[in-house]
CSV table of C-alpha atoms in Angstrom, one decimal:
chain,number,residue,atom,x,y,z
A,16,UNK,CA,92.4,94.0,130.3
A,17,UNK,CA,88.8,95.1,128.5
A,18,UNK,CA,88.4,96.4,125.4
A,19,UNK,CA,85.7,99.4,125.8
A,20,UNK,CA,82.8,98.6,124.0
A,21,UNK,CA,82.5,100.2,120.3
A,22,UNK,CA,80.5,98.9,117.2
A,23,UNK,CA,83.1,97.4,114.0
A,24,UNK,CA,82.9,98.5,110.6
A,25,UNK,CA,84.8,97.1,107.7
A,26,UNK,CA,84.7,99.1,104.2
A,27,UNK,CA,85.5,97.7,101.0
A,28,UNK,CA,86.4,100.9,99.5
A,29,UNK,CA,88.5,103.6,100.6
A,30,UNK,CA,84.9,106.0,99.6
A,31,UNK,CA,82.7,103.5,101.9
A,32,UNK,CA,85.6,104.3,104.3
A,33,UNK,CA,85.8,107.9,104.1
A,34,UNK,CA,81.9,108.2,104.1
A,35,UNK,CA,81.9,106.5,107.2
A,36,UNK,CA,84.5,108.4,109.0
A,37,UNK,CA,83.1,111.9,107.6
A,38,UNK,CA,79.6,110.3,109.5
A,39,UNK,CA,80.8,109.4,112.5
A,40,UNK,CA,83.2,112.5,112.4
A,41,UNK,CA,85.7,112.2,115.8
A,42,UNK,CA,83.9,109.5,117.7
A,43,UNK,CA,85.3,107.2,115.2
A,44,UNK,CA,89.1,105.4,114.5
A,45,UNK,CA,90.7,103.8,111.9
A,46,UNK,CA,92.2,100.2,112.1
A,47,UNK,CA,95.0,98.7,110.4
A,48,UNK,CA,97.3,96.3,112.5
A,49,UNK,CA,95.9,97.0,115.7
A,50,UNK,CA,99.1,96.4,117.6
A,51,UNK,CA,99.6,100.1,118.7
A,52,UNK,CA,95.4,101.0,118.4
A,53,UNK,CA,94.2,97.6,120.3
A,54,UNK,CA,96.7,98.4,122.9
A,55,UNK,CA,96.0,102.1,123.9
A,56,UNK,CA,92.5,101.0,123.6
A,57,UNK,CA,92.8,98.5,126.4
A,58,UNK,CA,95.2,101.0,128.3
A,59,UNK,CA,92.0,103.7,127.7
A,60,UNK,CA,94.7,106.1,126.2
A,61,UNK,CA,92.2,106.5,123.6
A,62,UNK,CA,88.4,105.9,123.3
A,63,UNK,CA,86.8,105.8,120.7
A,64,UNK,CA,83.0,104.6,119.4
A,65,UNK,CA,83.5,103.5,116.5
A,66,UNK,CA,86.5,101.3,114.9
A,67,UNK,CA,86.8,101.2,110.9
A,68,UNK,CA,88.8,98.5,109.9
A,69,UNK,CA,90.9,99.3,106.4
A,70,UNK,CA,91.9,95.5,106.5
A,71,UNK,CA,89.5,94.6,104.1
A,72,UNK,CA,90.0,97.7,101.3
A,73,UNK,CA,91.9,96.2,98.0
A,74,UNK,CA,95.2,97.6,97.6
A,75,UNK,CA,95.9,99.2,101.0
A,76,UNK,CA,98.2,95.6,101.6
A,77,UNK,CA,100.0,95.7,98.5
A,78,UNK,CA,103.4,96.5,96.9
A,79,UNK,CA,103.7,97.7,93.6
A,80,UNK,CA,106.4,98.0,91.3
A,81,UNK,CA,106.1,100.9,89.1
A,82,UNK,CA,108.4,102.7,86.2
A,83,UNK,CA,109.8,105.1,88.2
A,84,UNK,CA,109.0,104.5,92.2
A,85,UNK,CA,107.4,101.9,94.2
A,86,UNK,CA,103.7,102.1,95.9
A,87,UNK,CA,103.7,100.5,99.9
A,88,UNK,CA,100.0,100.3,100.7
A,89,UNK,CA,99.5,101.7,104.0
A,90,UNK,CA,97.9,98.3,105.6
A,91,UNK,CA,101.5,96.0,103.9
A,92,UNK,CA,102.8,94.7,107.3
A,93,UNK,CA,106.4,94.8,108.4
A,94,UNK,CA,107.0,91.0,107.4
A,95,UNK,CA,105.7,91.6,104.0
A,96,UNK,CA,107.9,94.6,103.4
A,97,UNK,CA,110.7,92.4,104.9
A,98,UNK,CA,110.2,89.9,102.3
A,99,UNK,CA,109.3,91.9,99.3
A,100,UNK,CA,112.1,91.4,96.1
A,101,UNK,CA,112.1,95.2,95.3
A,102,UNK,CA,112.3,96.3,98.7
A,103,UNK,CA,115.5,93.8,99.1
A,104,UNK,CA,116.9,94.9,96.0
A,105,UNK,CA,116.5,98.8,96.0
A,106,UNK,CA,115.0,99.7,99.4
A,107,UNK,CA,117.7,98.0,102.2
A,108,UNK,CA,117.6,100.0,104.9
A,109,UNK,CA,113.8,100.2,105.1
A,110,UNK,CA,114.2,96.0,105.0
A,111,UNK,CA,116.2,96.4,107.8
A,112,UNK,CA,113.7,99.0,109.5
A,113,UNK,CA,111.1,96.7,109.0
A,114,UNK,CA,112.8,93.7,110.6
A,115,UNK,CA,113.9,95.4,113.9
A,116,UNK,CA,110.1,96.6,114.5
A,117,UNK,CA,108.7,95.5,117.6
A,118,UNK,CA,109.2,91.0,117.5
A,119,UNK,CA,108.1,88.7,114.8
A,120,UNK,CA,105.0,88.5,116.1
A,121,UNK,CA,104.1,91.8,116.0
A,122,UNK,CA,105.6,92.2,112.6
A,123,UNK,CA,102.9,89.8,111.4
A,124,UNK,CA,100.4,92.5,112.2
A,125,UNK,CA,101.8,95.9,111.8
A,126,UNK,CA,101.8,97.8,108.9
A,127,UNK,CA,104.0,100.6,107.5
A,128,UNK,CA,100.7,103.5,107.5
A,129,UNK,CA,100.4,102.6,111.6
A,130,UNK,CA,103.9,103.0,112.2
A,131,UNK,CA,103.8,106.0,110.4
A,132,UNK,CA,100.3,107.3,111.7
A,133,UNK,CA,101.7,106.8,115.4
A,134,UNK,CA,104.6,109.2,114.8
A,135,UNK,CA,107.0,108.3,117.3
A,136,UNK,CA,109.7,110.1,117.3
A,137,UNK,CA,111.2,106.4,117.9
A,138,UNK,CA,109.5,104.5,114.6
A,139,UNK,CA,111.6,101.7,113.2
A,140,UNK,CA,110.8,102.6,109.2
A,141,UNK,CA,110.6,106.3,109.7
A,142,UNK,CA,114.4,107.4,109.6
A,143,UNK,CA,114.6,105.2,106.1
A,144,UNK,CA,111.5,106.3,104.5
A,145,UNK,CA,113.1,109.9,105.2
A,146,UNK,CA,115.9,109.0,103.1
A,147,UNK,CA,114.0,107.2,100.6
A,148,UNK,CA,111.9,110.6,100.4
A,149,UNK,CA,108.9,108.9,100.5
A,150,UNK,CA,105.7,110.5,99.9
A,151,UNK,CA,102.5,110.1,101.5
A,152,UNK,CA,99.5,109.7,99.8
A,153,UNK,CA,96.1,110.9,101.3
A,154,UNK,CA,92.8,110.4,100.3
A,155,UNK,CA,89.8,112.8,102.0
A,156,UNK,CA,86.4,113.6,100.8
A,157,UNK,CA,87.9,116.9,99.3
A,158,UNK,CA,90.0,114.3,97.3
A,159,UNK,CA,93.7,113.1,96.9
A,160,UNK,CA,96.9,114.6,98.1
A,161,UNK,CA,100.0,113.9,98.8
A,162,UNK,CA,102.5,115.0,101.6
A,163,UNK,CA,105.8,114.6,101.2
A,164,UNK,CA,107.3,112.9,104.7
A,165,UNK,CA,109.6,115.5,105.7
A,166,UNK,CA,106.2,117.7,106.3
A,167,UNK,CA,104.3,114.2,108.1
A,168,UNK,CA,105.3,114.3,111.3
A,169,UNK,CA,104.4,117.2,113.7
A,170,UNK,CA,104.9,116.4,117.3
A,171,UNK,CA,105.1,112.9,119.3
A,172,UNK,CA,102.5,110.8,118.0
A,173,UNK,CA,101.3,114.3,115.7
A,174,UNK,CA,101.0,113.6,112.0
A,175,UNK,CA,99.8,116.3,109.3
A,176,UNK,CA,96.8,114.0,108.7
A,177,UNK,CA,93.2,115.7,109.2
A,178,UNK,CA,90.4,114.0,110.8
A,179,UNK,CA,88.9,113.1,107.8
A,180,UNK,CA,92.0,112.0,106.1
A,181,UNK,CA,92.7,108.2,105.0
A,182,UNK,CA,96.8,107.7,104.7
A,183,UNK,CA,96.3,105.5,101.8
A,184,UNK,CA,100.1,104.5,101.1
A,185,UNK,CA,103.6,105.6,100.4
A,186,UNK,CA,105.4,106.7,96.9
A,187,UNK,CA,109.4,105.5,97.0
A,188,UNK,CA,111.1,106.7,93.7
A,189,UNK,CA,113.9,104.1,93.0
A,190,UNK,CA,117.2,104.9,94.2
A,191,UNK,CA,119.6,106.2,91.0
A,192,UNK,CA,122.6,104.3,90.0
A,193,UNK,CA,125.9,104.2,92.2
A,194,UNK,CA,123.3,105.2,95.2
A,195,UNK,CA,123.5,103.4,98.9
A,196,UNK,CA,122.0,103.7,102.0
A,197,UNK,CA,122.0,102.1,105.8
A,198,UNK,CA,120.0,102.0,108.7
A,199,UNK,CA,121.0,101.3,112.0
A,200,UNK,CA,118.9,101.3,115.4
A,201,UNK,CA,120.4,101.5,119.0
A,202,UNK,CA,118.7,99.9,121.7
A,203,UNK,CA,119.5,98.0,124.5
A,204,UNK,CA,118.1,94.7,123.1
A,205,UNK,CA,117.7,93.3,119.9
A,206,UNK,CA,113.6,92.2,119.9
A,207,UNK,CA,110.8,94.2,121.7
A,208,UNK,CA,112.9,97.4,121.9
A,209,UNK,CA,111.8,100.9,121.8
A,210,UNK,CA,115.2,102.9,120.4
A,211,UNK,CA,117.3,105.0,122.1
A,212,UNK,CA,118.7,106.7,118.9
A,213,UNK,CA,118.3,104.9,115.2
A,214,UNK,CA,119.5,106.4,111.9
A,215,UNK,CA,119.3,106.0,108.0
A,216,UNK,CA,121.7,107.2,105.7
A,217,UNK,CA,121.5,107.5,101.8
A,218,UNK,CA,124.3,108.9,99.2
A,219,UNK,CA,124.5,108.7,95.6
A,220,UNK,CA,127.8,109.0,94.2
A,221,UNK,CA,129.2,110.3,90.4
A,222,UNK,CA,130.6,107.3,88.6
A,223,UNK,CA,133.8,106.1,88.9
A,224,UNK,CA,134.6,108.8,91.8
A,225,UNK,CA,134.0,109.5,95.7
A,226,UNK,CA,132.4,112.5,95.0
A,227,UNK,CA,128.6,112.9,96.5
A,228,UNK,CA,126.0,113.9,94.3
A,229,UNK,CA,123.3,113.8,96.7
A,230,UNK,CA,122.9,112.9,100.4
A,231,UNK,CA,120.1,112.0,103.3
A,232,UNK,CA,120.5,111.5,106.7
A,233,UNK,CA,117.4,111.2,109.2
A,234,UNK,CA,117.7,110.6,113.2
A,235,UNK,CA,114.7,109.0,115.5
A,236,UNK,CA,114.7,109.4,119.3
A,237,UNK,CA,116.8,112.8,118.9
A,238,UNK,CA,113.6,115.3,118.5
A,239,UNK,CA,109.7,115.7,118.8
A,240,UNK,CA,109.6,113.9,115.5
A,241,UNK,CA,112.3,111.9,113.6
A,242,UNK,CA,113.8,114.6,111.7
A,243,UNK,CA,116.1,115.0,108.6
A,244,UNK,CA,119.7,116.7,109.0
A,245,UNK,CA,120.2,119.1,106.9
A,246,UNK,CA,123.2,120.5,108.1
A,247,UNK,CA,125.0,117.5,108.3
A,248,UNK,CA,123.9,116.7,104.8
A,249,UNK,CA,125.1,120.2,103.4
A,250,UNK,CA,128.6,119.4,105.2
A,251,UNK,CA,128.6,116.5,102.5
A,252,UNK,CA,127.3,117.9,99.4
A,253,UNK,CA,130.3,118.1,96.5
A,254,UNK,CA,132.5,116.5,98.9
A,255,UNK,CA,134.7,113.5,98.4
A,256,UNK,CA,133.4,110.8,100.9
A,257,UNK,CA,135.7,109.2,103.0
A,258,UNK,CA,136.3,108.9,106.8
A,259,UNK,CA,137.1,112.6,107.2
A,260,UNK,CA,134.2,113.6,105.2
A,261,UNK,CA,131.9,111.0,107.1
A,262,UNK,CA,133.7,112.1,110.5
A,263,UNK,CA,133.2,115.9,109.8
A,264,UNK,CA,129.0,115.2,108.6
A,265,UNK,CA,128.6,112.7,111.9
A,266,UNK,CA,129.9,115.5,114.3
A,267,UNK,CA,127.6,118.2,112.3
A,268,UNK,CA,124.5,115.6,112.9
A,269,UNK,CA,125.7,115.5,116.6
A,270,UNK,CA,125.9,119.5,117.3
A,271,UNK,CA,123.9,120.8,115.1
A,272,UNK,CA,121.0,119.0,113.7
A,273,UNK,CA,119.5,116.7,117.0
A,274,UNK,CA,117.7,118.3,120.2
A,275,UNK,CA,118.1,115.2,122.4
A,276,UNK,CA,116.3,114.7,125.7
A,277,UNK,CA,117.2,113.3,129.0
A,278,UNK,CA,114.7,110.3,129.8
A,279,UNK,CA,114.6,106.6,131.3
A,280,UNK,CA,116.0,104.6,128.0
A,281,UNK,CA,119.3,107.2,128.1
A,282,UNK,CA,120.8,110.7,128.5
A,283,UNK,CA,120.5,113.4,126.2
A,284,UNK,CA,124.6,113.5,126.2
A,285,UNK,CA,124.7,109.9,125.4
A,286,UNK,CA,122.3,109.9,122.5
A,287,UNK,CA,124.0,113.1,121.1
A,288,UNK,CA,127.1,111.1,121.2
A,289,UNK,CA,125.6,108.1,119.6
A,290,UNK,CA,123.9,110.4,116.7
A,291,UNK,CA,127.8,110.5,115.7
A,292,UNK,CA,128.5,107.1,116.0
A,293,UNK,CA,125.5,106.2,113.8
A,294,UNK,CA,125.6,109.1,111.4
A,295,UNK,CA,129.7,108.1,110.8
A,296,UNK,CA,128.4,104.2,110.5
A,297,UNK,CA,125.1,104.3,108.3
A,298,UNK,CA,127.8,106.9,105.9
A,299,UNK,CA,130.1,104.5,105.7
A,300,UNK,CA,127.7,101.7,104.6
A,301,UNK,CA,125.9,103.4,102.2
A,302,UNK,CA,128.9,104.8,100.3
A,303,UNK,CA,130.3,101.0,100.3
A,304,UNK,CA,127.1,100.1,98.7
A,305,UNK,CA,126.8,103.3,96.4
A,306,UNK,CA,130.7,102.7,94.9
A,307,UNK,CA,130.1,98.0,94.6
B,25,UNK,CA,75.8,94.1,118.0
B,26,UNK,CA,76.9,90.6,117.8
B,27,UNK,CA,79.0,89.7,114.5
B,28,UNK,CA,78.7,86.0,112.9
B,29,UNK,CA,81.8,84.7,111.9
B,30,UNK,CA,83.6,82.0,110.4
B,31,UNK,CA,86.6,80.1,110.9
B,32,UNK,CA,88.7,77.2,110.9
B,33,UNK,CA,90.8,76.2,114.4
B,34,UNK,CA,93.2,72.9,114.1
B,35,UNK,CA,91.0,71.7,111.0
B,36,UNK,CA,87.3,72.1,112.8
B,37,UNK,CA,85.0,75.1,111.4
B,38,UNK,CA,83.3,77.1,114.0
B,39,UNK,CA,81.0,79.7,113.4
B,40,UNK,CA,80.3,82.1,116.7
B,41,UNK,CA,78.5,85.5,117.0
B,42,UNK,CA,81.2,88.1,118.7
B,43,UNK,CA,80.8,91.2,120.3
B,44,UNK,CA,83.3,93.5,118.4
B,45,UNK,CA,85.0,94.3,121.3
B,46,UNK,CA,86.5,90.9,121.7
B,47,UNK,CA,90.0,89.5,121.5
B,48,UNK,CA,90.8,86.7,119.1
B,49,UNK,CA,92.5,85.2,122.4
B,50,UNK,CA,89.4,85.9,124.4
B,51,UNK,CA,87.0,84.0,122.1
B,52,UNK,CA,89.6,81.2,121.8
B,53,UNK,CA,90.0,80.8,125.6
B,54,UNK,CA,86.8,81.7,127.3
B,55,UNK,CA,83.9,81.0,124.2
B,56,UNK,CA,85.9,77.8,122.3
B,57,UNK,CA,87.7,76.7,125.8
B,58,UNK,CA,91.1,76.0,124.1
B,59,UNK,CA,92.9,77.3,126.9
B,60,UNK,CA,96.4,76.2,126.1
B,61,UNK,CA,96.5,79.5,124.2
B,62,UNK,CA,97.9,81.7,127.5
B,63,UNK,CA,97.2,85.3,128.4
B,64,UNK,CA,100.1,86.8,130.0
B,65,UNK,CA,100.2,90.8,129.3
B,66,UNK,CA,97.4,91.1,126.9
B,67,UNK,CA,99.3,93.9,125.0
B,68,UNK,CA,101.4,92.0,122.9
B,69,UNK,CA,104.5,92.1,124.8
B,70,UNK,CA,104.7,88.3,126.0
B,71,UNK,CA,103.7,85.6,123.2
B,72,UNK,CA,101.9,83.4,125.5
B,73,UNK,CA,99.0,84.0,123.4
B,74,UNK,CA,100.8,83.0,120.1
B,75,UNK,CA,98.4,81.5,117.1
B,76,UNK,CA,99.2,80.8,113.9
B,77,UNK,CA,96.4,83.1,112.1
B,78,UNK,CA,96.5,81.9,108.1
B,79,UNK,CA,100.1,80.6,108.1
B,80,UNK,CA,101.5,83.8,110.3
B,81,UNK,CA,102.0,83.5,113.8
B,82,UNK,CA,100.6,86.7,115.7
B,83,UNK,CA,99.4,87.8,119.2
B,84,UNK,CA,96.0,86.9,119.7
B,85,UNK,CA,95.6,89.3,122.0
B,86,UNK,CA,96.1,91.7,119.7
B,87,UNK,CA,93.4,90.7,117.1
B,88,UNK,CA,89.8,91.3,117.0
B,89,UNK,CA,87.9,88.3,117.1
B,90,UNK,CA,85.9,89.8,114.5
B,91,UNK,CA,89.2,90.4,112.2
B,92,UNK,CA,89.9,86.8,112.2
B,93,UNK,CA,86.2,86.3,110.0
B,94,UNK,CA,87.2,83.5,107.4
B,95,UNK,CA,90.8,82.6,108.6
B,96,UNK,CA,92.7,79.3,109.3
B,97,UNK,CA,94.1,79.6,112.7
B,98,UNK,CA,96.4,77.1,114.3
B,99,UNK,CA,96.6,76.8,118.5
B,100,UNK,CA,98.8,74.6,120.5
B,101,UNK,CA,95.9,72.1,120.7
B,102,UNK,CA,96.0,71.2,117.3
B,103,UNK,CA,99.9,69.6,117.2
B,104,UNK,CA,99.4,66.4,118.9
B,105,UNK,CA,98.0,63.5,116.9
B,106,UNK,CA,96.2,60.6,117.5
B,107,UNK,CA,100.3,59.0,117.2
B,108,UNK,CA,101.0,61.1,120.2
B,109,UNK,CA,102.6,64.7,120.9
B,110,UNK,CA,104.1,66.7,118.0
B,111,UNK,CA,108.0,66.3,117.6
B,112,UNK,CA,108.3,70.1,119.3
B,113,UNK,CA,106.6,69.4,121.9
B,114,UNK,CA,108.0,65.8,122.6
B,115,UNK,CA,111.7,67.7,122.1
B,116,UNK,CA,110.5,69.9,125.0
B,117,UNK,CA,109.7,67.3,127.2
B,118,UNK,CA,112.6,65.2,126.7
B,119,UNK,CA,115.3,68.7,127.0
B,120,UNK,CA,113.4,69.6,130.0
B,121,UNK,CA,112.3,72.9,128.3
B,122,UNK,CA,109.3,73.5,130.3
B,123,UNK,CA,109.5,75.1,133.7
B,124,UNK,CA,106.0,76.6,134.6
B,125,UNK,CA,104.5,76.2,131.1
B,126,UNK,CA,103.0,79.1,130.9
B,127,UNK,CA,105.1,80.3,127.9
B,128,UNK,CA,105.6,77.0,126.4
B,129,UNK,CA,102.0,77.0,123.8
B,130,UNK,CA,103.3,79.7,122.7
B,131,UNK,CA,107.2,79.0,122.2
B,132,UNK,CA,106.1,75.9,120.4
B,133,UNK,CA,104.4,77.2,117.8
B,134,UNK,CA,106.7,79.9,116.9
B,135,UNK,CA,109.4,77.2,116.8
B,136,UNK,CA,106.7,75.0,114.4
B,137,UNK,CA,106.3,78.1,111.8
B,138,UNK,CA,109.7,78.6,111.9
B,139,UNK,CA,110.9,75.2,111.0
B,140,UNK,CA,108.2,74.9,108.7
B,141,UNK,CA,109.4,77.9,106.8
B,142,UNK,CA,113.1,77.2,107.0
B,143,UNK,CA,113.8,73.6,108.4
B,144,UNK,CA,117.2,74.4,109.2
B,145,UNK,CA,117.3,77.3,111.0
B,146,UNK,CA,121.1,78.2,112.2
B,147,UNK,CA,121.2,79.1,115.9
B,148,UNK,CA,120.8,82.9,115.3
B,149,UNK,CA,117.7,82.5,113.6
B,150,UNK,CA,116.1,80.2,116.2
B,151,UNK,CA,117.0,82.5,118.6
B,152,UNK,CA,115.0,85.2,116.7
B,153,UNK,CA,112.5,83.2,115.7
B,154,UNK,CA,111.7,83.2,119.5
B,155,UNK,CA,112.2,86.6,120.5
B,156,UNK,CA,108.7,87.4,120.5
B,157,UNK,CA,107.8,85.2,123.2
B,158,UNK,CA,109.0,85.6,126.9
B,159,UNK,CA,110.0,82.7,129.3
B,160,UNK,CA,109.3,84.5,132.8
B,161,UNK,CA,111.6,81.3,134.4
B,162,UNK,CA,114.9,82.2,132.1
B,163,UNK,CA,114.6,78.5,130.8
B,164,UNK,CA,115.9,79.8,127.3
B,165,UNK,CA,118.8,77.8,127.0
B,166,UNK,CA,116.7,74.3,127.6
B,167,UNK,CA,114.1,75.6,125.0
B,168,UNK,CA,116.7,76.7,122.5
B,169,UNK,CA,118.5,72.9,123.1
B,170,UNK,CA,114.4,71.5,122.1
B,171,UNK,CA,114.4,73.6,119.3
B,172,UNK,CA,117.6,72.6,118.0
B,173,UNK,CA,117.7,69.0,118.5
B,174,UNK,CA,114.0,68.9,116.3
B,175,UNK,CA,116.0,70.9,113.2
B,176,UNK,CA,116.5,69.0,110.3
């Protein structure tokens, strides 16, 4: 397979970039890892003129550890976020989001922005991120901006983003004390899988008790976009976790909060089933890791 | 237009001029004429096109040419020595690991970078460390045996 013809840029700065893109307005895309762009290039899903690579832009690949939250630069790959000691420490099921993206290989190239930016309804670090209430942050000629990731995603492969819009990273505030959360994705192998449901969950417990002082559940492969469920989340607010609690929340997710479709990886039914199964299992693992 | 870049491939410098449309495992194949580097699926799905691109194996197919400006890239050609194959590749021989060969560049040097980051890999993580690249003849179970018997 040919890769159309297009001319290569690579900015230093996220302002060279910008200026370039407002230039070369739609006839122009940006480049991080490549492994979903390079592809639908080849597969002439989408043309394109122009490529601007962000490889080479300072910061976009790092991790920072601030007071309060953590920065992801867009362009940090999947094996970097794998490896990274505060993402181990505070951030586990977006580790393990990280690690079950695409194979080894691919995690060598892809970044956290492009799995973002593509908006499957699938992605491997979206259902954690949602829990982590990450925030995007935006850069555009107009000038910064941030979008909180519950308002990201808009349709299959449909982000808030405008054309002139650089996603420059992610914002993670650090989990509070006595908080867990889990992630788990369902496919029908372990490496090279696209899922058929996955799910992150995150609870923060009162001290010494059961009792939930805050919960987040989000669902991939159930909707248009990988959503938050919010009534399954207000069935455990106040609550005193526990299997009932957890049982009660995962049936909630199941009825009430996905919009499953039939297609080729599995039923609508099945998924709807398996929202349950994963809601009632990433619970049950973060509140093990909330209470240790 | 034509971009000049730099790099280093199993310890040689090479400096090309690259059309920007041009895979990493194009220019390494078809300009430099290492050709145990493979191209099975060209959209990252396979591994036969595994190279080790600044200490990170990644599908070259998947890489611009022009992306890889400055880097120290490893291919299958660069493992034997004037002492005779690498260990891997002398494990594969021996286990009977290869069947058509076509994945076999690219198992190899996944297996080198992970036993060169973790010499002791338990069976699980050999196993994953190979997940990204696909053996079209099933010979898994021979290649896993190579693997193993080369672990410290």
């Amino acid at each position: 397979m040919l890769l159309p013809k297009f001319e290569f840029h690579e900015p230093e700065s996220i302002e060279k970039a910008l200026a370039l893109k407002k230039q070369l307005n739609s006839g122009a895309r940006f480049l991080a890892g490549g492994t979903d762009l390079l592809v639908y290039l080849k597969k002439k899903i989408v043309s394109t003129d122009h490529v601007i690579s962000l490889q080479r832009i300072d910061g976009l690949g790092e991790i920072q550890e601030n007071e309060s939250n953590l920065f992801i630069g867009a362009c940090t790959t999947m094996a970097a976020i794998s490896r990274h000691p505060a993402v181990l420490k505070r951030f586990c099921a977006l580790k393990s989001g990280a690690d079950n993206m695409g194979t080894h290989l691919i995690r060598n190239r892809a970044t956290i922005g492009g799995n973002v930016c593509n908006a499957s309804p699938a992605g491997d670090t979206l259902p954690a991120l949602l829990v982590y209430d990450a925030v995007a942050l935006v850069e555009s000629p107009d000038g910064k901006r941030e979008i909180p990731l519950t308002d990201f995603f808009k349709g299959p492969g449909k982000t808030d983003l405008k054309n002139d819009d650089i996603l420059t990273g992610f914002r993670l505030p650090y989990p509070p004390d006595h908080s867990g959360a889990h992630y788990i994705q369902l496919g029908k192998r372990k490496s090279a899988e696209i899922n058929v449901v996955n799910a992150a969950s995150f609870l923060t417990c009162e001290p010494g008790t059961s009792n939930i002082l805050s919960a987040r559940i989000a669902l991939g492969s159930v909707a248009p976009t990988p959503i938050r469920a919010p009534e399954a989340e207000a069935a455990l607010m106040g609550r005193t976790a526990g299997d009932d609690t957890f049982n009660a929340a995962a049936e909630t997710a199941r009825f009430k909060d996905c919009s499953p479709i039939d297609d080729f990886r599995g039923s609508a039914a099945y998924r709807r089933a398996m929202v349950g199964v994963l809601t009632k299992r990433t619970l049950a693992e973060a509140f093990d890791q909330a209470r240790a | 237009m034509k971009k000049l870049i730099q790099m280093t491939i199993n310890d040689r410098a090479y400096e090309v001029a690259v059309e920007p449309n041009k895979t990493l495992a194009d220019l390494i194949r078809y300009d430099l004429g290492l050709t145990g580097t493979k191209k099975g699926c060209d959209t990252g799905d396979c591994g036969a096109c595994t190279v080790i691109l600044n200490g990170d194996p990644v599908n070259s197919c998947l890489v611009l040419a022009v992306q890889a400006d400055n880097a120290v890239i490893e291919t299958i050609e660069g493992l034997s020595t004037d002492d005779g194959l690498h260990p891997l590749q002398q494990a594969f021989v021996e286990k009977g690991a290869i069947q058509c060969g076509f994945c076999t560049p690219g198992m190899i040097l996944s297996a080198k970078n992970l036993l060169d980051k973790n010499p002791a890999p338990t069976e699980a993580e050999i196993r994953e460390g190979i997940s990204g690249n696909l053996c079209r003849c099933t010979g898994y179970q021979k290649i896993f045996e190579a693997i193993e018997s080369t672990r410290s």
